[in-house]
Amino acid sequence: METLIIGPMDPWGPFATGFIGLIFAFILYGLIMKFPAGKQSVVKIGDQIHLGAKVFMITEYKILAPVVLALVLACGLSPLGWYTALAIAVGALSSAIAGFIGMYSATKANVRTATAAENHGQEQALSISFFGGSIMGLCVASMGLVGLGGLFFYFSGAMDDLDKIAKALEGFGVGASAVALFSRVGGGIYTKSADVGADLVGKIEAGIPEDDPRNPGVIADNVGDNVGDIAGMGSDIFESYCGAMIASIAIAATMLDPNLMFLPLWLAASGLFCSLIGIGIVRTQVSRSPAVALRWGTFLSPVIFLIFAGVSIYYSPIEMKYFYSVLTGAVGGILIGLITEYYTGGDTENSPVGKIAKSGETGPATVMITGLSVGMQSVVLPLFVIAGIVGLSTYFSGLYGVGIAAVGMLSTVGITMAIDAYGPVADNAGGIAEMSGMKSEVREITDSLDELGNTTAAIGKGFAIGAAALAALAIIAAYMLAADVEQLSLDDPKVLMGMFIGGSIPFLVSSITMTAVGDAAFEMIEEIRRQFREIPGLLEGKAEPDNAKCVDIATKAALNKMLLPGAIAILSPVIVGFVLGPIHLGGMLAGALLGCVLMALMMANAGGAWDNAKKFVEKGNFGGKGTDTHSATVVGDTVGDPFKDTSGPSMNILINVMAIVSLVIAPLL
Amino acid sequence: METLIIGPMDPWGPFATGFIGLIFAFILYGLIMKFPAGKQSVVKIGDQIHLGAKVFMITEYKILAPVVLALVLACGLSPLGWYTALAIAVGALSSAIAGFIGMYSATKANVRTATAAENHGQEQALSISFFGGSIMGLCVASMGLVGLGGLFFYFSGAMDDLDKIAKALEGFGVGASAVALFSRVGGGIYTKSADVGADLVGKIEAGIPEDDPRNPGVIADNVGDNVGDIAGMGSDIFESYCGAMIASIAIAATMLDPNLMFLPLWLAASGLFCSLIGIGIVRTQVSRSPAVALRWGTFLSPVIFLIFAGVSIYYSPIEMKYFYSVLTGAVGGILIGLITEYYTGGDTENSPVGKIAKSGETGPATVMITGLSVGMQSVVLPLFVIAGIVGLSTYFSGLYGVGIAAVGMLSTVGITMAIDAYGPVADNAGGIAEMSGMKSEVREITDSLDELGNTTAAIGKGFAIGAAALAALAIIAAYMLAADVEQLSLDDPKVLMGMFIGGSIPFLVSSITMTAVGDAAFEMIEEIRRQFREIPGLLEGKAEPDNAKCVDIATKAALNKMLLPGAIAILSPVIVGFVLGPIHLGGMLAGALLGCVLMALMMANAGGAWDNAKKFVEKGNFGGKGTDTHSATVVGDTVGDPFKDTSGPSMNILINVMAIVSLVIAPLL
């Protein structure tokens, strides 16, 4: 392979950068561990959550291992070969490690956040929880570089043919997306079923407060935050992040340009450095104003990244037109984030959230109608932005532009993911404070941290959907090149058939995951009711609940329910590809992409808006807590939960899994 | 033009058949009018409904007239020319006449149904209401043949070039779809806002029963049934029916085959005869069992049609392969109908409807989640069937196959529409019975008739969506041929951009129409409250409500709110086509088609399932009326109302309007 001369880096550069990122993550972990975990009762609860999350993820990985092994063997024995098989294994392992470390550190950070809030106040609590989130962010970015960068380095030494290198790397995407799919869907089902179960029996039936230690479901609820909102989300973003790079590499390979193959890794490595800078900004500015610190971190990192990327591409042999595509992607990502914030984060009566809250005055039905309407409307502008990104990025640099735009959007994933993951850590700390009977001011601090995180996280969520859409689109583009179909024209009935079939898949998977939450919650409800009934003295606080049993039930239920959507995602492109053919499959991917993006945005934004409408009422608007208006918005929030935390997010992965599986099997069709 | 030698018919045949259909409609009208309207109080209420519906439609047409006139002038002065302009005018006029006659007769049939139910029982009541619905069905089928068939006859004499004839006929689709769009959306908003307004103030605030004559909103509510569920639905189906024919003609023109151009009209004419037979079957079998009669009518008409079509094509110079496409369409339509029935019409605890009802035990939130889940799931199989129809029909006879399959599905529209329209007539009769204080048995009879209609109508609704999708697809195929774009490949960024933009349009329109219902209902609520407050003695039954004022408010609100969605539907393809280009527009149509079909099915089926879940509980299941479970299902039903009667149905027309406008402007791009 030709020597790559982008800036000062060699092919081993991204791999090395990944290790540097991991070192920083471990330094942050050390910093967190220096803070005291707190008194005995706090430590005990923290340990239960930590253990529950660990058990869930290990059980999950045990179920996943044979699936991945089967994929590896099937791939190795097929004409795709053992290089691709190796990449599948590395991809799965990298994603699993990132998720596990993230969850592990988060469950260490949460107790320390609670204790810090109790003893030292908001600033220290924010630091610890933000460090906790940052570890997840850094692990995602770093493991991507270590895994994918390492394979790139290895393959570029072992193989001469650019096409073969790219083909082998695709396996990484399959591994990563398989893990992401199961983590996101399983974690999403876990977290919401535990949440719903604990709330329904505890708050409504037994009349005890949220996060009350007597409730056997609350530990499971808190475990859910860690496995769903942290590990699940991490593997989700990991998948888009690597998918975008893999797609760009695959397209660059068909252009026979090794520099363009290396560019995504180089950009991601630069982005990791910029994320480190961003984390530093947040850390140093936090004492002035936490809200401003988070916002600056979110916006400055991409800006620094763009300057850095622009300058280094300018002085490299790569044409500047590719930078313009990167720019398009990064700006587009921020735009989608801001639109998402508008629809889900408003706090005036005339904002979409305010309108939903107001509609609570006429009951739950109007809350539903208004919320669904907001969700549907919130789809429009992001899709226009995506269309704009597609148009501009390809105008600058062809189909490769779409891929590299997605890379541009995702390269500062370290900081975006850090802010996303910090909210659940703070939320968890609040739960621990409640359970261990800390005074109410502690809860107020953690609540304010959580809220702060939610607003910034809204931007990250929109970002994630936009990035996933673009990554999937790039993979689909790579598929079309790989499948060697002359054209996928819309007047070809095969394409249309595929489109209709593909469009139905996101609806099917959403339907399954929505009911899965209900079914899993039902088992949880039965168990909590049983414990209240059968354990003497539990409600009086004289006996201890059997938390482990609830964790176990939620684990089994979630993992059980994730199999069907997982099988649909992996098998549907295989079946359509082999039974109907590569042209049908191309149409199917297009239909599924559109359906997934539409549903992901609609569900995530409607869910977020309902959540905040409830909070808006709870702040005293339209009568405040305890009124019928409030109850009406609670209904909205309950419907919004599976929307925004289970079904909505699984759409991102669904399309990416379908796309990457198609890309890998393309030469066999 | 060459002589056409299909069977015994000439180009004037369909035109003449249309007249025969109209004569039968007038005979049915005569039969209805022979029945007594009833006592003074009944006649008075009936007259108010009749007048209100007439005023709405005339006002609507007055708003529409300048829009249509503008389209006619713009078209005539453009290179498209005056033949197309003439067709626009005829299309709009035909649709308007069909809708008006249908509404006019329905509002004559409803009083007579009520009186018959009071004096003679179920059988006579069923006959009258079914006749009322049949007039709408026959008018749709007949006016299509009179208008489109007449133009075909005229143009084939006036022009020599097949392409020019087809091009001119496309104008008919524009006119018909413009009227359909405004009727369906305006009617949908009218009917639901009046319904919600009357119910909310009357039932909940004032505590008086549904359809109580003291409630100033109930007349408007009943008017709504006629303008929304009868006239609106009629113009909707009219549009798909004619759209399918026009698309087939356009594709046949590019194949330079005059026989294939004539085939859709010939099939539609045959279908009209078969619908007449079907209406006869229902009429003669009704005394045995009404349910069986309606079912036989629905299924036998297409069977007879298929035999007829198969035999006549066999003996014509047209190849049999075209018949197989017709067969595919007709069978597919029935399949979609049956799937729709499964999802919305179940009456056991394990059916989807039963599950929604059961989820009411845990409150409105779970009703929403289960209902949305059912709605999403209900999308899957119909899309597979559509994919199958596309695959098979094109396998048999290329792109023309899609169009002629849609014609096959829709040719027995006379009977399908008759059954669809009969339900609202019966429902209206029930309202009249209630308002005029007839004894409760009368209401029971009309309720049983209504329910009977609902089950069979579910089949018709699925049918309508499938047919609309196929018709739109055929128009899009015609567009691709007309726009003369070499290929619309999915790896072309222009196509992808268009797809993303197009996919967002159905979400935007749904969002607007959902809130429009709420806003319009709000004005209604204010007015009803005002009357209760300011008219002395109204609640005691000593004074009369100002019904006309409510009708007026609903009319203005609905017509006001229909303008924005209407403008989006007509202008979005024009803007994308002229600003971005024909390739973007092609992608946009594909995206919008997929989005519209998905949303149409999801919303219609979720809405239908929620409605029936409420009714299922009202029959005494899960505690029956008055329980919390019942209240929870009422919330589902309220959300389902705009889903199934406003936003969902407007999706069908949206895509057809976008497609036909694109087809017409294609040569200008």
mmCIF file with all atom_site columns, C-alpha atoms in Angstrom, chain A residues 398-454:
data_model
loop_
_atom_site.group_PDB
_atom_site.id
_atom_site.type_symbol
_atom_site.label_atom_id
_atom_site.label_alt_id
_atom_site.label_comp_id
_atom_site.label_asym_id
_atom_site.label_entity_id
_atom_site.label_seq_id
_atom_site.pdbx_PDB_ins_code
_atom_site.Cartn_x
_atom_site.Cartn_y
_atom_site.Cartn_z
_atom_site.occupancy
_atom_site.B_iso_or_equiv
_atom_site.pdbx_formal_charge
_atom_site.auth_seq_id
_atom_site.auth_comp_id
_atom_site.auth_asym_id
_atom_site.auth_atom_id
_atom_site.pdbx_PDB_model_num
ATOM 1  C CA . GLY A 1 398 ? -19.695 12.373 -4.712 1.00 0.00 ? 398 GLY A CA 1
ATOM 2  C CA . LEU A 1 399 ? -21.069 9.423  -2.776 1.00 0.00 ? 399 LEU A CA 1
ATOM 3  C CA . TYR A 1 400 ? -17.933 9.373  -0.656 1.00 0.00 ? 400 TYR A CA 1
ATOM 4  C CA . GLY A 1 401 ? -19.087 12.754 0.581  1.00 0.00 ? 401 GLY A CA 1
ATOM 5  C CA . VAL A 1 402 ? -22.068 11.236 2.400  1.00 0.00 ? 402 VAL A CA 1
ATOM 6  C CA . GLY A 1 403 ? -19.816 8.879  4.297  1.00 0.00 ? 403 GLY A CA 1
ATOM 7  C CA . ILE A 1 404 ? -17.254 11.465 5.214  1.00 0.00 ? 404 ILE A CA 1
ATOM 8  C CA . ALA A 1 405 ? -20.004 13.907 6.216  1.00 0.00 ? 405 ALA A CA 1
ATOM 9  C CA . ALA A 1 406 ? -21.273 11.289 8.661  1.00 0.00 ? 406 ALA A CA 1
ATOM 10 C CA . VAL A 1 407 ? -17.733 10.887 9.972  1.00 0.00 ? 407 VAL A CA 1
ATOM 11 C CA . GLY A 1 408 ? -17.544 14.650 10.358 1.00 0.00 ? 408 GLY A CA 1
ATOM 12 C CA . MET A 1 409 ? -20.751 14.665 12.323 1.00 0.00 ? 409 MET A CA 1
ATOM 13 C CA . LEU A 1 410 ? -19.596 11.860 14.583 1.00 0.00 ? 410 LEU A CA 1
ATOM 14 C CA . SER A 1 411 ? -15.900 12.516 15.057 1.00 0.00 ? 411 SER A CA 1
ATOM 15 C CA . THR A 1 412 ? -16.399 14.493 18.246 1.00 0.00 ? 412 THR A CA 1
ATOM 16 C CA . VAL A 1 413 ? -18.506 11.658 19.623 1.00 0.00 ? 413 VAL A CA 1
ATOM 17 C CA . GLY A 1 414 ? -16.295 11.623 22.732 1.00 0.00 ? 414 GLY A CA 1
ATOM 18 C CA . ILE A 1 415 ? -17.796 14.810 24.098 1.00 0.00 ? 415 ILE A CA 1
ATOM 19 C CA . THR A 1 416 ? -21.331 14.297 22.761 1.00 0.00 ? 416 THR A CA 1
ATOM 20 C CA . MET A 1 417 ? -21.527 10.881 24.328 1.00 0.00 ? 417 MET A CA 1
ATOM 21 C CA . ALA A 1 418 ? -19.963 12.180 27.563 1.00 0.00 ? 418 ALA A CA 1
ATOM 22 C CA . ILE A 1 419 ? -22.815 14.651 27.960 1.00 0.00 ? 419 ILE A CA 1
ATOM 23 C CA . ASP A 1 420 ? -25.378 12.034 26.988 1.00 0.00 ? 420 ASP A CA 1
ATOM 24 C CA . ALA A 1 421 ? -24.101 9.595  29.584 1.00 0.00 ? 421 ALA A CA 1
ATOM 25 C CA . TYR A 1 422 ? -23.638 12.116 32.350 1.00 0.00 ? 422 TYR A CA 1
ATOM 26 C CA . GLY A 1 423 ? -27.395 12.637 32.812 1.00 0.00 ? 423 GLY A CA 1
ATOM 27 C CA . PRO A 1 424 ? -28.156 9.020  33.773 1.00 0.00 ? 424 PRO A CA 1
ATOM 28 C CA . VAL A 1 425 ? -25.230 9.050  36.227 1.00 0.00 ? 425 VAL A CA 1
ATOM 29 C CA . ALA A 1 426 ? -26.709 12.106 37.937 1.00 0.00 ? 426 ALA A CA 1
ATOM 30 C CA . ASP A 1 427 ? -30.164 10.553 37.818 1.00 0.00 ? 427 ASP A CA 1
ATOM 31 C CA . ASN A 1 428 ? -28.823 7.406  39.414 1.00 0.00 ? 428 ASN A CA 1
ATOM 32 C CA . ALA A 1 429 ? -27.115 9.445  42.099 1.00 0.00 ? 429 ALA A CA 1
ATOM 33 C CA . GLY A 1 430 ? -30.501 10.969 42.877 1.00 0.00 ? 430 GLY A CA 1
ATOM 34 C CA . GLY A 1 431 ? -32.022 7.524  43.197 1.00 0.00 ? 431 GLY A CA 1
ATOM 35 C CA . ILE A 1 432 ? -29.251 6.454  45.545 1.00 0.00 ? 432 ILE A CA 1
ATOM 36 C CA . ALA A 1 433 ? -29.706 9.603  47.621 1.00 0.00 ? 433 ALA A CA 1
ATOM 37 C CA . GLU A 1 434 ? -33.407 8.851  47.924 1.00 0.00 ? 434 GLU A CA 1
ATOM 38 C CA . MET A 1 435 ? -32.928 5.198  48.793 1.00 0.00 ? 435 MET A CA 1
ATOM 39 C CA . SER A 1 436 ? -30.276 5.857  51.405 1.00 0.00 ? 436 SER A CA 1
ATOM 40 C CA . GLY A 1 437 ? -32.384 8.537  53.033 1.00 0.00 ? 437 GLY A CA 1
ATOM 41 C CA . MET A 1 438 ? -30.164 11.548 52.340 1.00 0.00 ? 438 MET A CA 1
ATOM 42 C CA . LYS A 1 439 ? -31.748 14.917 52.961 1.00 0.00 ? 439 LYS A CA 1
ATOM 43 C CA . SER A 1 440 ? -33.932 16.411 50.245 1.00 0.00 ? 440 SER A CA 1
ATOM 44 C CA . GLU A 1 441 ? -31.397 19.077 49.234 1.00 0.00 ? 441 GLU A CA 1
ATOM 45 C CA . VAL A 1 442 ? -29.185 16.303 47.881 1.00 0.00 ? 442 VAL A CA 1
ATOM 46 C CA . ARG A 1 443 ? -31.956 15.166 45.627 1.00 0.00 ? 443 ARG A CA 1
ATOM 47 C CA . GLU A 1 444 ? -32.501 18.733 44.497 1.00 0.00 ? 444 GLU A CA 1
ATOM 48 C CA . ILE A 1 445 ? -28.861 18.988 43.456 1.00 0.00 ? 445 ILE A CA 1
ATOM 49 C CA . THR A 1 446 ? -28.901 15.737 41.537 1.00 0.00 ? 446 THR A CA 1
ATOM 50 C CA . ASP A 1 447 ? -32.219 16.690 39.937 1.00 0.00 ? 447 ASP A CA 1
ATOM 51 C CA . SER A 1 448 ? -30.799 19.986 38.758 1.00 0.00 ? 448 SER A CA 1
ATOM 52 C CA . LEU A 1 449 ? -27.797 18.144 37.319 1.00 0.00 ? 449 LEU A CA 1
ATOM 53 C CA . ASP A 1 450 ? -30.040 15.651 35.616 1.00 0.00 ? 450 ASP A CA 1
ATOM 54 C CA . GLU A 1 451 ? -32.165 18.380 34.083 1.00 0.00 ? 451 GLU A CA 1
ATOM 55 C CA . LEU A 1 452 ? -29.093 20.207 32.875 1.00 0.00 ? 452 LEU A CA 1
ATOM 56 C CA . GLY A 1 453 ? -27.935 17.027 31.226 1.00 0.00 ? 453 GLY A CA 1
ATOM 57 C CA . ASN A 1 454 ? -31.325 16.390 29.653 1.00 0.00 ? 454 ASN A CA 1
#
